[in-house]
Short mmCIF file of C-alpha atoms and ligand atoms in Angstrom, two decimals:
data_model
loop_
_atom_site.label_atom_id
_atom_site.label_comp_id
_atom_site.label_asym_id
_atom_site.label_seq_id
_atom_site.Cartn_x
_atom_site.Cartn_y
_atom_site.Cartn_z
CA UNK F 1 109.77 125.97 100.93
CA UNK F 2 111.63 129.29 100.36
CA UNK F 3 109.95 131.60 102.84
CA UNK F 4 109.60 131.06 106.55
CA UNK F 5 106.30 133.01 106.70
CA UNK F 6 104.77 130.24 104.55
CA UNK F 7 105.78 127.35 106.84
CA UNK F 8 103.08 125.65 108.90
CA UNK F 9 104.75 126.13 112.29
CA UNK F 10 102.28 126.76 115.08
CA UNK F 11 104.54 128.37 117.75
CA UNK F 12 103.09 128.60 121.27
CA UNK F 13 104.34 129.48 124.74
CA UNK F 14 103.62 126.89 127.43
CA UNK F 15 103.00 128.29 130.83
CA UNK F 16 104.96 126.61 133.65
CA UNK F 17 103.52 123.27 134.94
CA UNK F 18 100.92 123.22 132.11
CA UNK F 19 99.24 120.05 131.12
CA UNK F 20 98.42 119.82 127.46
CA UNK F 21 95.95 117.20 126.14
CA UNK F 22 96.38 115.08 129.35
CA UNK F 23 100.16 115.22 129.03
CA UNK F 24 102.50 116.80 131.49
CA UNK F 25 105.49 118.67 130.05
CA UNK F 26 108.32 116.73 131.67
CA UNK F 27 111.45 117.21 129.49
CA UNK F 28 113.12 119.79 127.29
CA UNK F 29 112.76 118.03 123.89
CA UNK F 30 109.00 117.72 124.53
CA UNK F 31 108.72 121.32 125.59
CA UNK F 32 110.88 122.71 122.75
CA UNK F 33 109.23 120.66 120.08
CA UNK F 34 105.87 121.80 121.16
CA UNK F 35 106.78 125.43 121.71
CA UNK F 36 108.60 125.67 118.51
CA UNK F 37 105.68 124.34 116.51
CA UNK F 38 107.28 120.96 115.53
CA UNK F 39 104.89 118.53 117.11
CA UNK F 40 101.36 118.71 118.47
CA UNK F 41 99.78 116.23 120.88
CA UNK F 42 96.37 114.76 119.76
CA UNK F 43 95.87 112.86 123.01
CA UNK F 44 98.05 111.27 125.69
CA UNK F 45 101.04 109.77 123.98
CA UNK F 46 99.99 110.53 120.36
CA UNK F 47 101.48 113.27 118.33
CA UNK F 48 101.16 114.91 115.05
CA UNK F 49 104.57 115.44 113.40
CA UNK F 50 104.50 118.85 111.88
CA UNK F 51 106.37 119.82 108.64
CA UNK F 52 109.63 121.01 110.14
CA UNK F 53 110.11 117.93 112.43
CA UNK F 54 108.97 115.83 109.44
CA UNK F 55 111.90 117.16 107.44
CA UNK F 56 114.30 116.09 110.21
CA UNK F 57 112.68 112.69 110.43
CA UNK F 58 112.98 112.26 106.61
CA UNK F 59 116.68 112.93 106.79
CA UNK F 60 117.21 110.74 109.78
CA UNK F 61 115.36 107.91 107.86
CA UNK F 62 117.49 108.41 104.77
CA UNK F 63 120.68 107.97 106.89
CA UNK F 64 119.27 104.88 108.58
CA UNK F 65 118.25 103.35 105.19
CA UNK F 66 121.70 103.98 103.76
CA UNK F 67 123.43 102.25 106.74
CA UNK F 68 121.11 99.28 106.96
CA UNK F 69 121.13 98.70 103.19
CA UNK F 70 124.89 98.91 103.16
CA UNK F 71 124.77 95.94 105.50
CA UNK F 72 122.78 94.08 102.82
CA UNK F 73 119.16 94.56 104.07
CA UNK F 74 116.15 94.63 101.72
CA UNK F 75 113.21 96.82 102.43
CA UNK F 76 109.66 95.55 102.62
CA UNK F 77 106.41 96.59 104.40
CA UNK F 78 104.30 94.48 106.66
CA UNK F 79 100.76 95.37 107.70
CA UNK F 80 100.50 97.39 110.96
CA UNK F 81 97.73 95.01 111.96
CA UNK F 82 98.83 91.50 112.89
CA UNK F 83 96.39 88.67 113.70
CA UNK F 84 96.27 88.06 117.49
CA UNK F 85 96.37 84.35 116.75
CA UNK F 86 100.05 84.55 115.86
CA UNK F 87 100.92 86.29 119.05
CA UNK F 88 98.93 83.66 120.92
CA UNK F 89 101.01 80.93 119.29
CA UNK F 90 104.27 82.48 120.56
CA UNK F 91 102.85 83.13 124.05
CA UNK F 92 103.39 86.94 123.65
CA UNK F 93 99.67 87.82 123.57
CA UNK F 94 99.57 87.03 127.31
CA UNK F 95 103.21 88.09 128.10
CA UNK F 96 103.06 91.56 126.64
CA UNK F 97 99.29 91.75 127.51
CA UNK F 98 98.04 95.20 128.47
CA UNK F 99 100.67 97.03 126.43
CA UNK F 100 99.14 95.66 123.11
CA UNK F 101 96.64 97.85 121.26
CA UNK F 102 93.93 95.32 120.27
CA UNK F 103 91.07 95.43 117.97
CA UNK F 104 88.46 93.38 116.16
CA UNK F 105 87.20 93.53 112.62
CA UNK F 106 83.49 93.22 111.64
CA UNK F 107 83.84 89.45 111.60
CA UNK F 108 85.07 89.38 115.21
CA UNK F 109 88.51 88.44 113.95
CA UNK F 110 91.09 89.74 116.56
CA UNK F 111 94.05 91.77 115.56
CA UNK F 112 96.68 93.93 117.25
CA UNK F 113 98.41 97.11 116.22
CA UNK F 114 101.86 95.64 116.25
CA UNK F 115 104.60 96.95 118.58
CA UNK F 116 107.14 94.72 116.61
CA UNK F 117 106.92 92.13 113.83
CA UNK F 118 108.78 88.90 114.79
CA UNK F 119 105.61 86.93 114.62
CA UNK F 120 104.56 88.48 111.28
CA UNK F 121 108.03 87.72 109.77
CA UNK F 122 107.99 84.14 111.06
CA UNK F 123 104.54 83.68 109.70
CA UNK F 124 105.62 85.10 106.20
CA UNK F 125 108.51 82.52 106.08
CA UNK F 126 106.17 79.76 107.12
CA UNK F 127 103.71 80.86 104.35
CA UNK F 128 106.42 80.87 101.54
CA UNK F 129 107.21 77.38 102.60
CA UNK F 130 110.69 75.91 103.56
CA UNK F 131 113.36 77.94 101.90
CA UNK F 132 116.57 76.19 100.73
CA UNK F 133 119.65 76.74 102.90
CA UNK F 134 121.21 78.20 99.77
CA UNK F 135 118.76 81.24 99.95
CA UNK F 136 119.87 82.18 103.54
CA UNK F 137 121.05 84.28 105.20
CA UNK F 138 118.60 87.10 104.54
CA UNK F 139 118.09 90.57 106.08
CA UNK F 140 114.63 92.12 105.74
CA UNK F 141 113.69 95.51 107.09
CA UNK F 142 110.87 97.94 107.20
CA UNK F 143 110.29 101.40 108.52
CA UNK F 144 106.87 102.24 109.80
CA UNK F 145 104.70 103.15 112.81
CA UNK F 146 104.52 100.87 115.83
CA UNK F 147 102.10 100.92 118.72
CA UNK F 148 102.38 100.29 122.48
CA UNK F 149 99.63 101.10 124.95
CA UNK F 150 102.02 102.58 127.56
CA UNK F 151 100.53 102.78 130.95
CA UNK F 152 101.89 106.26 131.39
CA UNK F 153 103.08 107.90 128.23
CA UNK F 154 105.72 110.34 129.09
CA UNK F 155 108.48 112.76 127.80
CA UNK F 156 106.75 113.41 124.54
CA UNK F 157 108.24 111.49 121.66
CA UNK F 158 110.55 109.61 124.08
CA UNK F 159 107.83 107.35 125.32
CA UNK F 160 104.88 107.74 123.02
CA UNK F 161 101.98 105.26 122.19
CA UNK F 162 102.56 105.48 118.44
CA UNK F 163 106.21 105.77 117.23
CA UNK F 164 108.22 105.27 114.09
CA UNK F 165 110.67 102.37 113.97
CA UNK F 166 113.25 100.69 111.92
CA UNK F 167 112.89 96.98 112.40
CA UNK F 168 115.06 94.49 110.64
CA UNK F 169 115.06 90.73 110.77
CA UNK F 170 117.89 88.40 109.99
CA UNK F 171 117.20 84.86 108.95
CA UNK F 172 119.91 82.21 109.38
CA UNK F 173 120.69 78.56 109.23
CA UNK F 174 123.18 78.56 112.12
CA UNK F 175 124.19 80.49 115.25
CA UNK F 176 127.52 81.26 113.54
CA UNK F 177 125.78 82.78 110.62
CA UNK F 178 123.43 84.72 112.99
CA UNK F 179 126.45 86.07 114.87
CA UNK F 180 128.23 87.13 111.70
CA UNK F 181 125.17 89.17 110.60
CA UNK F 182 124.73 90.44 114.09
CA UNK F 183 128.18 91.94 114.05
CA UNK F 184 127.65 93.43 110.59
CA UNK F 185 124.46 95.10 111.61
CA UNK F 186 126.08 96.29 114.80
CA UNK F 187 128.82 97.92 112.71
CA UNK F 188 126.13 99.63 110.58
CA UNK F 189 124.58 101.06 113.74
CA UNK F 190 127.88 102.25 114.94
CA UNK F 191 128.49 103.95 111.51
CA UNK F 192 125.05 105.66 111.72
CA UNK F 193 125.65 107.07 115.17
CA UNK F 194 129.07 108.09 114.14
CA UNK F 195 127.71 109.94 111.19
CA UNK F 196 125.23 111.65 113.33
CA UNK F 197 128.08 112.48 115.84
CA UNK F 198 126.14 110.93 118.69
CA UNK F 199 127.99 109.10 121.54
CA UNK F 200 125.73 106.06 121.58
CA UNK F 201 126.92 103.19 123.69
CA UNK F 202 126.36 99.54 122.92
CA UNK F 203 125.64 97.66 126.23
CA UNK F 204 124.76 94.01 126.90
CA UNK F 205 121.20 93.61 127.86
CA UNK F 206 119.01 90.83 129.07
CA UNK F 207 116.88 89.40 126.20
CA UNK F 208 113.61 89.89 128.34
CA UNK F 209 110.31 88.90 126.73
CA UNK F 210 111.91 88.65 123.30
CA UNK F 211 113.86 85.48 124.19
CA UNK F 212 117.12 84.40 122.43
CA UNK F 213 120.89 84.09 123.15
CA UNK F 214 122.31 87.53 122.76
CA UNK F 215 121.01 91.11 123.07
CA UNK F 216 122.41 94.71 123.24
CA UNK F 217 120.79 97.95 123.90
CA UNK F 218 122.12 101.17 122.14
CA UNK F 219 122.06 103.96 124.70
CA UNK F 220 122.42 107.68 124.23
CA UNK F 221 123.16 109.72 127.41
CA UNK F 222 120.47 112.41 128.08
CA UNK F 223 119.11 113.87 131.31
CA UNK F 224 115.45 112.77 130.62
CA UNK F 225 116.49 109.10 130.02
CA UNK F 226 114.77 106.54 131.99
CA UNK F 227 117.82 104.10 131.97
CA UNK F 228 120.94 104.39 133.98
CA UNK F 229 124.28 103.87 132.26
CA UNK F 230 127.57 103.20 134.02
CA UNK F 231 130.32 104.62 131.82
CA UNK F 232 134.10 104.58 132.26
CA UNK F 233 135.61 108.01 131.33
CA UNK F 234 139.03 106.29 130.98
CA UNK F 235 138.23 103.53 128.48
CA UNK F 236 134.79 104.46 127.26
CA UNK F 237 133.33 101.02 128.29
CA UNK F 238 129.63 101.29 129.30
CA UNK F 239 127.14 99.04 131.06
CA UNK F 240 123.57 98.96 132.23
CA UNK F 241 124.60 97.50 135.62
CA UNK F 242 127.99 97.66 137.10
CA UNK F 243 130.05 97.99 140.18
CA UNK F 244 131.97 101.01 141.27
CA UNK F 245 134.96 100.09 139.15
CA UNK F 246 135.26 99.50 135.38
CA UNK F 247 135.83 95.74 134.62
CA UNK F 248 138.20 96.42 131.82
CA UNK F 249 140.49 99.12 133.22
CA UNK F 250 139.63 99.45 136.86
CA UNK F 251 138.70 103.18 136.47
CA UNK F 252 135.90 104.75 138.64
CA UNK F 253 132.55 104.45 136.79
CA UNK F 254 130.32 107.50 136.13
CA UNK F 255 126.50 107.06 136.18
CA UNK F 256 124.45 108.85 133.57
CA UNK F 257 120.77 108.94 132.66
CA UNK F 258 120.26 107.63 129.22
CA UNK F 259 117.81 106.72 126.46
CA UNK F 260 117.58 103.44 124.66
CA UNK F 261 117.53 104.34 121.02
CA UNK F 262 118.13 100.84 119.58
CA UNK F 263 117.96 97.25 120.49
CA UNK F 264 119.49 94.18 118.75
CA UNK F 265 118.86 90.51 119.55
CA UNK F 266 119.77 87.00 118.40
CA UNK F 267 116.48 85.28 118.79
CA UNK F 268 117.22 81.73 117.81
CA UNK F 269 114.12 79.72 117.10
CA UNK F 270 111.86 81.55 119.66
CA UNK F 271 109.48 82.62 116.91
CA UNK F 272 110.26 80.30 113.91
CA UNK F 273 109.51 77.14 115.86
CA UNK F 274 105.99 77.83 117.09
CA UNK F 275 105.03 79.50 113.78
CA UNK F 276 106.53 76.81 111.53
CA UNK F 277 109.21 78.91 109.74
CA UNK F 278 111.58 76.34 108.44
CA UNK F 279 114.29 75.77 105.88
CA UNK F 280 115.66 72.78 104.01
CA UNK F 281 119.31 71.91 104.88
CA UNK F 282 121.67 70.19 102.45
CA UNK F 283 120.83 66.85 103.96
CA UNK F 284 117.98 65.76 106.24
CA UNK F 285 114.57 67.13 106.96
CA UNK F 286 113.41 70.74 107.47
CA UNK F 287 114.90 72.79 110.35
CA UNK F 288 113.63 75.91 112.10
CA UNK F 289 115.13 79.16 110.74
CA UNK F 290 117.25 81.03 113.38
CA UNK F 291 116.12 84.68 113.64
CA UNK F 292 117.89 87.82 114.75
CA UNK F 293 116.26 91.28 114.94
CA UNK F 294 117.39 94.89 115.00
CA UNK F 295 115.42 97.87 115.95
CA UNK F 296 115.93 101.70 116.02
CA UNK F 297 113.20 103.88 117.50
CA UNK F 298 113.20 106.66 114.90
CA UNK F 299 110.94 109.20 116.51
CA UNK F 300 112.54 108.43 119.79
CA UNK F 301 116.08 108.80 118.41
CA UNK F 302 115.04 112.23 117.16
CA UNK F 303 113.74 113.32 120.48
CA UNK F 304 116.81 111.78 122.20
CA UNK F 305 119.22 113.69 119.99
CA UNK F 306 117.53 116.81 120.83
CA UNK F 307 117.44 115.95 124.56
CA UNK F 308 121.17 115.20 124.38
CA UNK F 309 122.18 118.29 122.36
CA UNK F 310 119.69 121.05 123.10
CA UNK F 311 119.93 123.67 125.81
CA UNK F 312 116.87 124.49 127.97
CA UNK F 313 116.11 127.44 125.56
CA UNK F 314 117.27 126.26 122.23
CA UNK F 315 117.03 123.27 119.97
CA UNK F 316 120.23 121.82 118.63
CA UNK F 317 120.37 119.16 115.90
CA UNK F 318 122.90 116.71 114.61
CA UNK F 319 124.11 118.64 111.55
CA UNK F 320 123.06 115.95 109.10
CA UNK F 321 119.32 116.09 110.17
CA UNK F 322 118.74 119.79 110.90
CA UNK F 323 115.45 120.56 109.13
CA UNK F 324 117.09 123.51 107.30
CA UNK F 325 120.84 124.04 107.09
CA UNK F 326 120.83 127.87 106.55
CA UNK F 327 118.55 130.65 107.36
CA UNK F 328 118.82 134.15 105.83
CA UNK F 329 117.61 137.06 107.85
CA UNK F 330 117.18 140.47 106.15
CA UNK F 331 116.65 143.98 107.64
CA UNK F 332 113.46 145.07 109.30
CA UNK F 333 110.99 146.69 106.94
CA UNK F 334 111.15 150.50 107.07
CA UNK F 335 114.61 150.56 108.68
CA UNK F 336 117.61 152.52 107.11
CA UNK F 337 119.18 149.16 106.06
CA UNK F 338 115.89 148.10 104.42
CA UNK F 339 115.76 151.25 102.38
CA UNK F 340 119.29 150.78 101.18
CA UNK F 341 119.40 147.00 100.79
CA UNK F 342 115.84 146.09 99.77
CA UNK F 343 114.18 142.67 99.94
CA UNK F 344 115.58 141.37 96.64
CA UNK F 345 118.95 140.87 98.17
CA UNK F 346 117.67 137.97 100.36
CA UNK F 347 116.48 136.20 97.23
CA UNK F 348 119.72 136.87 95.33
CA UNK F 349 121.77 135.41 98.22
CA UNK F 350 119.47 132.43 98.38
CA UNK F 351 120.07 131.67 94.68
CA UNK F 352 123.82 132.19 94.89
CA UNK F 353 124.14 129.80 97.89
CA UNK F 354 121.62 127.30 96.35
CA UNK F 355 123.75 127.25 93.19
CA UNK F 356 127.14 126.72 95.00
CA UNK F 357 125.71 124.35 97.74
CA UNK F 358 122.99 122.28 95.90
CA UNK F 359 122.49 119.99 98.88
CA UNK F 360 121.90 122.79 101.38
CA UNK F 361 118.40 123.41 102.61
CA UNK F 362 118.02 127.15 102.83
CA UNK F 363 115.21 129.31 104.08
CA UNK F 364 114.60 133.05 104.11
CA UNK F 365 113.03 134.53 107.22
CA UNK F 366 110.82 136.89 105.38
CA UNK F 367 108.95 138.19 108.49
CA UNK F 368 110.27 141.64 107.80
CA UNK F 369 107.96 143.26 110.16
CA UNK F 370 110.15 141.81 112.96
CA UNK F 371 113.47 143.21 114.02
CA UNK F 372 116.71 141.43 113.12
CA UNK F 373 117.38 140.91 116.84
CA UNK F 374 114.06 139.25 117.41
CA UNK F 375 114.39 136.92 114.51
CA UNK F 376 117.92 136.14 115.42
CA UNK F 377 116.74 134.96 118.86
CA UNK F 378 114.06 132.83 117.20
CA UNK F 379 116.55 131.35 114.76
CA UNK F 380 118.93 130.54 117.53
CA UNK F 381 116.06 128.86 119.43
CA UNK F 382 115.33 126.77 116.33
CA UNK F 383 118.82 125.63 116.04
CA UNK F 384 119.52 126.48 112.41
CA UNK F 385 123.21 125.37 112.01
CA UNK F 386 124.02 128.54 109.96
CA UNK F 387 122.31 131.93 110.36
CA UNK F 388 123.17 134.72 107.87
CA UNK F 389 122.12 138.23 108.72
CA UNK F 390 122.06 140.96 106.06
CA UNK F 391 122.18 144.03 108.24
CA UNK F 392 124.41 147.00 109.07
CA UNK F 393 127.71 145.48 108.00
CA UNK F 394 126.28 144.92 104.53
CA UNK F 395 126.31 148.74 103.95
CA UNK F 396 129.97 148.97 104.72
CA UNK F 397 132.66 148.65 102.06
CA UNK F 398 133.31 145.82 101.35
CA UNK F 399 129.71 144.57 102.11
CA UNK F 400 129.78 141.93 104.70
CA UNK F 401 127.26 139.42 106.13
CA UNK F 402 127.00 138.55 109.86
CA UNK F 403 127.24 134.75 110.10
CA UNK F 404 126.51 132.64 113.21
CA UNK F 405 127.35 128.95 113.30
CA UNK F 406 126.48 126.27 115.85
CA UNK F 407 129.50 124.36 116.61
CA UNK F 408 130.23 121.28 118.80
CA UNK F 409 133.82 121.51 119.82
CA UNK F 410 133.78 118.92 122.54
CA UNK F 411 131.86 116.06 120.84
CA UNK F 412 134.88 113.86 121.15
CA UNK F 413 134.76 113.99 124.95
CA UNK F 414 132.16 111.29 124.56
CA UNK F 415 130.05 110.88 127.69
CA UNK F 416 129.43 114.42 128.48
CA UNK F 417 126.16 115.92 127.26
CA UNK F 418 127.41 119.12 125.75
CA UNK F 419 125.11 121.61 124.17
CA UNK F 420 126.35 123.49 121.11
CA UNK F 421 127.56 126.94 121.58
CA UNK F 422 126.73 129.70 119.09
CA UNK F 423 129.86 131.78 118.78
CA UNK F 424 129.84 135.44 118.03
CA UNK F 425 129.12 136.57 114.54
CA UNK F 426 131.80 136.32 111.86
CA UNK F 427 131.74 139.18 109.49
CA UNK F 428 132.23 137.79 105.99
CA UNK F 429 132.27 139.06 102.37
CA UNK F 430 130.26 137.05 99.91
CA UNK F 431 133.29 135.24 98.64
CA UNK F 432 134.34 134.46 102.22
CA UNK F 433 130.85 133.31 103.06
CA UNK F 434 130.74 130.76 100.20
CA UNK F 435 134.10 129.43 101.01
CA UNK F 436 133.01 129.25 104.70
CA UNK F 437 129.94 127.24 103.74
CA UNK F 438 132.11 124.89 101.75
CA UNK F 439 133.85 124.16 104.90
CA UNK F 440 137.13 125.96 104.13
CA UNK F 441 136.63 127.98 107.27
CA UNK F 442 139.44 127.12 109.59
CA UNK F 443 141.60 130.01 108.50
CA UNK F 444 138.76 132.42 108.74
CA UNK F 445 137.88 131.46 112.30
CA UNK F 446 141.59 131.92 113.06
CA UNK F 447 141.85 135.23 111.44
CA UNK F 448 138.68 136.65 112.95
CA UNK F 449 139.75 135.50 116.47
ZN1 ZN I 501 137.56 101.46 131.78
#
């Protein structure tokens, strides 16, 4: 989509303390996503993902896929509906109980809209019959929507009743083998969060209703988070529960609100045994397959990033998943600049940048009836990483663009939730702009300072 005016982006202003479709507005990602026309609630805890947010999710998914496939995972798709019988056999039908979305088909056969697929995967392995030990280990994954009938859906996409997840399942013949894969997938997670420049902490967690021998939560600090994370500013250790002092270095711990964006488990035979998922070892009879599982809440991660990075007034994205990388804003229709520059200049610049930066997603704000100032405010609110204004400076000699870039100078400080800052405009000629977009910008920033 080349022109902003063509985007489906129903922008609204939410009055203070408003309740929309039975949902209170309780955190900034929820408010900003709604106000900026990126999501729309359909009822409590259910959301339509609108095109701009969908673009960000697509990018986020592509990075998740790259990381998990680098760890050797193979993608598949299980049905969203799982027979309740399977959940009955593992005891989770009763355990998870009211959080399950249940339904019946016309033959009164009972199903649930799955919140997770351990049962379905174990049933699949049981169905294909005992695999040879030579075929294991395996790592299977899917990306799809999951369902949880939250008692109180809250904070928009952070605690919704339908949400998108990566769920991966490791299949093993031994605990050692499970641990090897567990650490490989953990490395893939760490790689993903590093690419996204998010200070996500891996912390030990109780396995809870999932069962198993090892479990970690992956936590991103954010004010709206419902978990509490103890972090050590000195050695960066983090834990979900802790004393006043860091176990590793003795430093004083800091407590932060945080959001669980991922969870990893070694499950053992908790699901394979009751559902009959066996393999054949080199000698002796069939043995239950050991399972591990790995989840990332994709819609939740998106909201958590925004919660972590945004200010109260403006969205800020991890650079890699910003819906558009660059927005071009031209002069207001009828202004002196408009008469001298004309509207073709926006399209020409678009083509030049698209040619030199084929991977960049660029959009032209063609709402020329609005002033540059007004569109600049809106662009800042949307969090476009690069804003290019064709205005007064373009009429000078040499012609120059006003360029605004979101930067995150203090990401490395780790635990702090630091919003981006948008520095004052750089004034750049076309050649300087193109070089700047290619990342050869350090000298420019120095010379303009
Ligand atoms: Zn420490």
